[in-house]
Amino acid sequence: MPRIYVHPLPVRIWHWINALGFVTMIVTGFQIRYIGLIDVMSFRTAVVVHNWIGFVLIANFFVWLLFYLFTDKITVYHPDLNPTRQFRRSIRQMWYYGYGIFKGEPNPHHISVYQKFNAMQGMTYQVIMLLLVPLQFYTGVLLWDVERFSGMIDLLGGVRVVDTAHVLIFIFFVAFIFIHPYLASLGHTRSAHFKAMLTGYEELE
Ligand code: HEM
């Protein structure tokens, strides 16, 4: 099967550190937020691990950001310049995931070096990486030291507002951590996209 190189090394390193970190953040976040519901470690350990991994993830985010800012690869995230075509492609992709795949229809998206994501994927990843992830980091840092950042917290409407935003995005990521690997398992084999994120090479069907 022919293969193309779609995931450069910095993206792969960023991705797997990020994935591991997010799973840890979700588990420790659950323990901190819903005291008594799950008991994986002591409350204090959960807080310390949550804070440290949080800062590791922020640093790691810059690996992703700087790689895409300083290479020409950012185009993989761009939506189609023609909004009608972008809309049509997204609907076709949703139809495929919701219905066509169960009927054995072929995937309407064909991977290439500059179009490794389908119409839905590119947009979703962009919203996650440029909006939700930075917002989660920002609210997390504010909550990490509410006294030091009290001025900014007050400006945003108080600690309850900041905390609510942090928890709502957390709930989104809990859902994402299940949906994203499920969708990633829908390649020409179950493990095809996972292997690609490890080796860098995507096999062409
Ligand atoms: C259990 C955790 C995870 C697994 C198993 C996983 C798996 C994968 C796989 C197989 C791919 C390549 C296929 C594709 O392009 O969809 C991928 C890409 C991607 N994942 Fe994940 N992922 C995980 C967690 C996360 C998290 C927590 C985030 C963000 C917060 C994330 C963001 C992304 C992004 C942005 C890409 C595209 C990267 C690029 O090529 O620029 N993933 N993931």
Coordinates of C-alpha atoms in Angstrom, one line a residue, residues 2-184:
P2 CA 1.5 3.5 -0.9
R3 CA 2.2 5.7 2.1
I4 CA 2.4 9.5 2.6
Y5 CA 4.2 11.4 5.4
V6 CA 1.5 13.4 7.1
H7 CA 2.4 13.7 10.8
P8 CA 5.9 15.3 11.3
L9 CA 7.8 14.4 14.5
P10 CA 7.1 17.5 16.5
V11 CA 3.3 17.0 15.9
R12 CA 3.6 13.4 17.0
I13 CA 5.6 14.2 20.1
W14 CA 3.2 17.0 21.0
H15 CA 0.2 14.8 20.4
W16 CA 1.0 11.9 22.6
I17 CA 2.3 14.0 25.5
N18 CA -0.9 16.0 25.1
A19 CA -3.1 12.9 25.0
L20 CA -1.5 11.4 28.1
G21 CA -1.6 14.7 29.9
F22 CA -5.3 15.3 29.1
V23 CA -6.3 11.9 30.4
T24 CA -4.4 12.6 33.7
M25 CA -6.0 16.1 33.9
I26 CA -9.4 14.6 33.5
V27 CA -8.9 11.9 36.2
T28 CA -7.4 14.4 38.7
G29 CA -9.9 17.1 37.7
F30 CA -12.7 14.6 38.5
Q31 CA -11.3 13.9 41.8
I32 CA -10.8 17.6 42.7
R33 CA -14.3 18.6 41.5
Y34 CA -16.3 15.7 42.6
I35 CA -14.8 14.9 46.0
G36 CA -15.7 11.5 47.3
L37 CA -17.0 10.2 43.9
I38 CA -13.7 8.8 42.7
D39 CA -10.7 8.1 44.9
V40 CA -7.7 7.4 42.7
M41 CA -5.3 9.3 44.9
S42 CA -5.3 11.6 47.9
F43 CA -7.0 15.0 47.3
R44 CA -3.7 16.8 47.9
T45 CA -1.8 14.6 45.4
A46 CA -4.6 15.1 42.8
V47 CA -4.2 18.9 43.2
V48 CA -0.4 18.8 42.9
V49 CA -0.5 16.4 39.8
H50 CA -3.2 18.5 38.2
N51 CA -1.1 21.7 38.6
W52 CA 2.2 20.2 37.4
I53 CA 0.7 18.4 34.4
G54 CA -1.2 21.6 33.6
F55 CA 2.0 23.5 33.2
V56 CA 3.6 20.7 31.2
L57 CA 0.7 20.8 28.8
I58 CA 0.9 24.6 28.4
A59 CA 4.6 24.3 27.5
N60 CA 3.8 21.4 25.2
F61 CA 1.1 23.4 23.4
F62 CA 3.9 25.8 22.2
V63 CA 5.5 22.8 20.4
W64 CA 2.3 22.5 18.4
L65 CA 1.8 26.2 17.9
L66 CA 5.4 27.1 16.9
F67 CA 5.6 24.1 14.6
Y68 CA 2.5 25.2 12.7
L69 CA 3.4 28.9 12.8
F70 CA 6.9 28.4 11.4
T71 CA 6.2 25.8 8.7
D72 CA 3.8 25.9 5.7
K73 CA 1.8 23.0 7.2
I74 CA -0.8 25.1 8.9
T75 CA -2.8 24.9 5.6
V76 CA -3.9 21.4 6.7
Y77 CA -6.2 23.2 9.2
H78 CA -7.7 25.7 6.8
P79 CA -11.3 25.2 5.8
D80 CA -12.2 25.3 2.0
L81 CA -12.1 28.9 0.8
N82 CA -15.4 28.3 -0.8
P83 CA -18.0 28.3 2.0
T84 CA -20.6 26.4 0.0
R85 CA -18.1 23.6 -0.8
Q86 CA -17.0 23.5 2.8
F87 CA -20.6 23.2 4.0
R88 CA -21.3 20.4 1.4
R89 CA -18.2 18.5 2.3
S90 CA -19.0 18.7 6.0
I91 CA -22.5 17.4 5.4
R92 CA -21.2 14.6 3.2
Q93 CA -18.7 13.7 6.0
M94 CA -21.3 13.7 8.7
W95 CA -23.6 11.6 6.5
Y96 CA -20.7 9.1 6.0
Y97 CA -20.0 8.8 9.8
G98 CA -23.7 8.6 10.7
Y99 CA -25.0 6.3 7.9
G100 CA -22.7 5.6 4.9
I101 CA -20.0 3.8 7.0
F102 CA -22.6 1.3 8.2
K103 CA -23.6 0.6 4.6
G104 CA -20.0 0.0 3.5
E105 CA -19.8 3.2 1.5
P106 CA -16.3 4.7 0.8
N107 CA -15.0 7.6 2.9
P108 CA -15.7 10.8 0.8
H109 CA -12.4 12.3 2.1
H110 CA -9.1 11.3 0.5
I111 CA -6.0 12.1 2.5
S112 CA -3.1 14.1 0.9
V113 CA -0.1 15.9 2.4
Y114 CA -1.9 19.3 2.3
Q115 CA -5.3 17.9 3.1
K116 CA -4.9 15.3 5.8
F117 CA -8.1 16.3 7.6
N118 CA -11.6 16.0 6.3
A119 CA -13.8 19.1 6.3
M120 CA -15.3 18.5 9.8
Q121 CA -12.0 17.4 11.3
G122 CA -10.1 20.6 10.2
M123 CA -12.7 22.9 11.6
T124 CA -13.2 21.0 14.9
Y125 CA -9.4 20.7 15.5
Q126 CA -9.0 24.4 14.8
V127 CA -11.7 25.4 17.3
I128 CA -10.2 23.0 19.9
M129 CA -6.6 24.1 19.4
L130 CA -7.1 27.8 19.0
L131 CA -10.0 28.5 21.3
L132 CA -10.9 25.7 23.8
V133 CA -7.4 24.5 24.7
P134 CA -6.0 28.1 25.3
L135 CA -9.2 29.1 27.2
Q136 CA -8.8 26.0 29.4
F137 CA -5.2 26.8 30.1
Y138 CA -6.0 30.4 30.8
T139 CA -8.8 29.7 33.3
G140 CA -6.7 27.0 34.8
V141 CA -3.8 29.3 35.5
L142 CA -6.2 31.9 37.1
L143 CA -7.7 29.2 39.4
W144 CA -4.2 28.0 40.3
D145 CA -3.5 31.2 42.2
V146 CA -6.8 33.1 42.8
E147 CA -5.1 35.7 45.0
R148 CA -2.3 36.6 42.6
F149 CA -4.8 36.8 39.7
S150 CA -7.7 38.3 41.7
G151 CA -7.7 41.5 39.5
M152 CA -8.1 39.5 36.3
I153 CA -10.7 37.2 37.9
D154 CA -12.8 40.1 39.1
L155 CA -12.6 41.6 35.6
L156 CA -14.1 38.4 34.2
G157 CA -17.0 38.4 36.7
G158 CA -15.5 36.5 39.7
V159 CA -14.2 33.1 40.6
R160 CA -17.5 31.4 40.0
V161 CA -17.6 32.6 36.4
V162 CA -14.0 31.5 35.8
D163 CA -14.6 28.1 37.5
T164 CA -17.8 27.5 35.5
A165 CA -16.0 28.1 32.2
H166 CA -13.2 25.8 33.3
V167 CA -15.6 23.0 34.3
L168 CA -17.8 23.4 31.1
I169 CA -14.7 23.0 28.9
F170 CA -13.6 20.1 31.1
I171 CA -17.0 18.4 30.3
F172 CA -16.4 19.0 26.6
F173 CA -12.9 17.3 26.8
V174 CA -14.4 14.4 28.7
A175 CA -16.7 13.8 25.8
F176 CA -13.9 14.5 23.3
I177 CA -11.6 11.9 24.9
F178 CA -14.1 9.2 23.9
I179 CA -15.4 10.6 20.6
H180 CA -12.0 11.5 19.1
P181 CA -10.4 8.1 19.4
Y182 CA -13.6 6.5 18.2
L183 CA -13.5 8.6 15.0
A184 CA -9.8 8.0 14.7

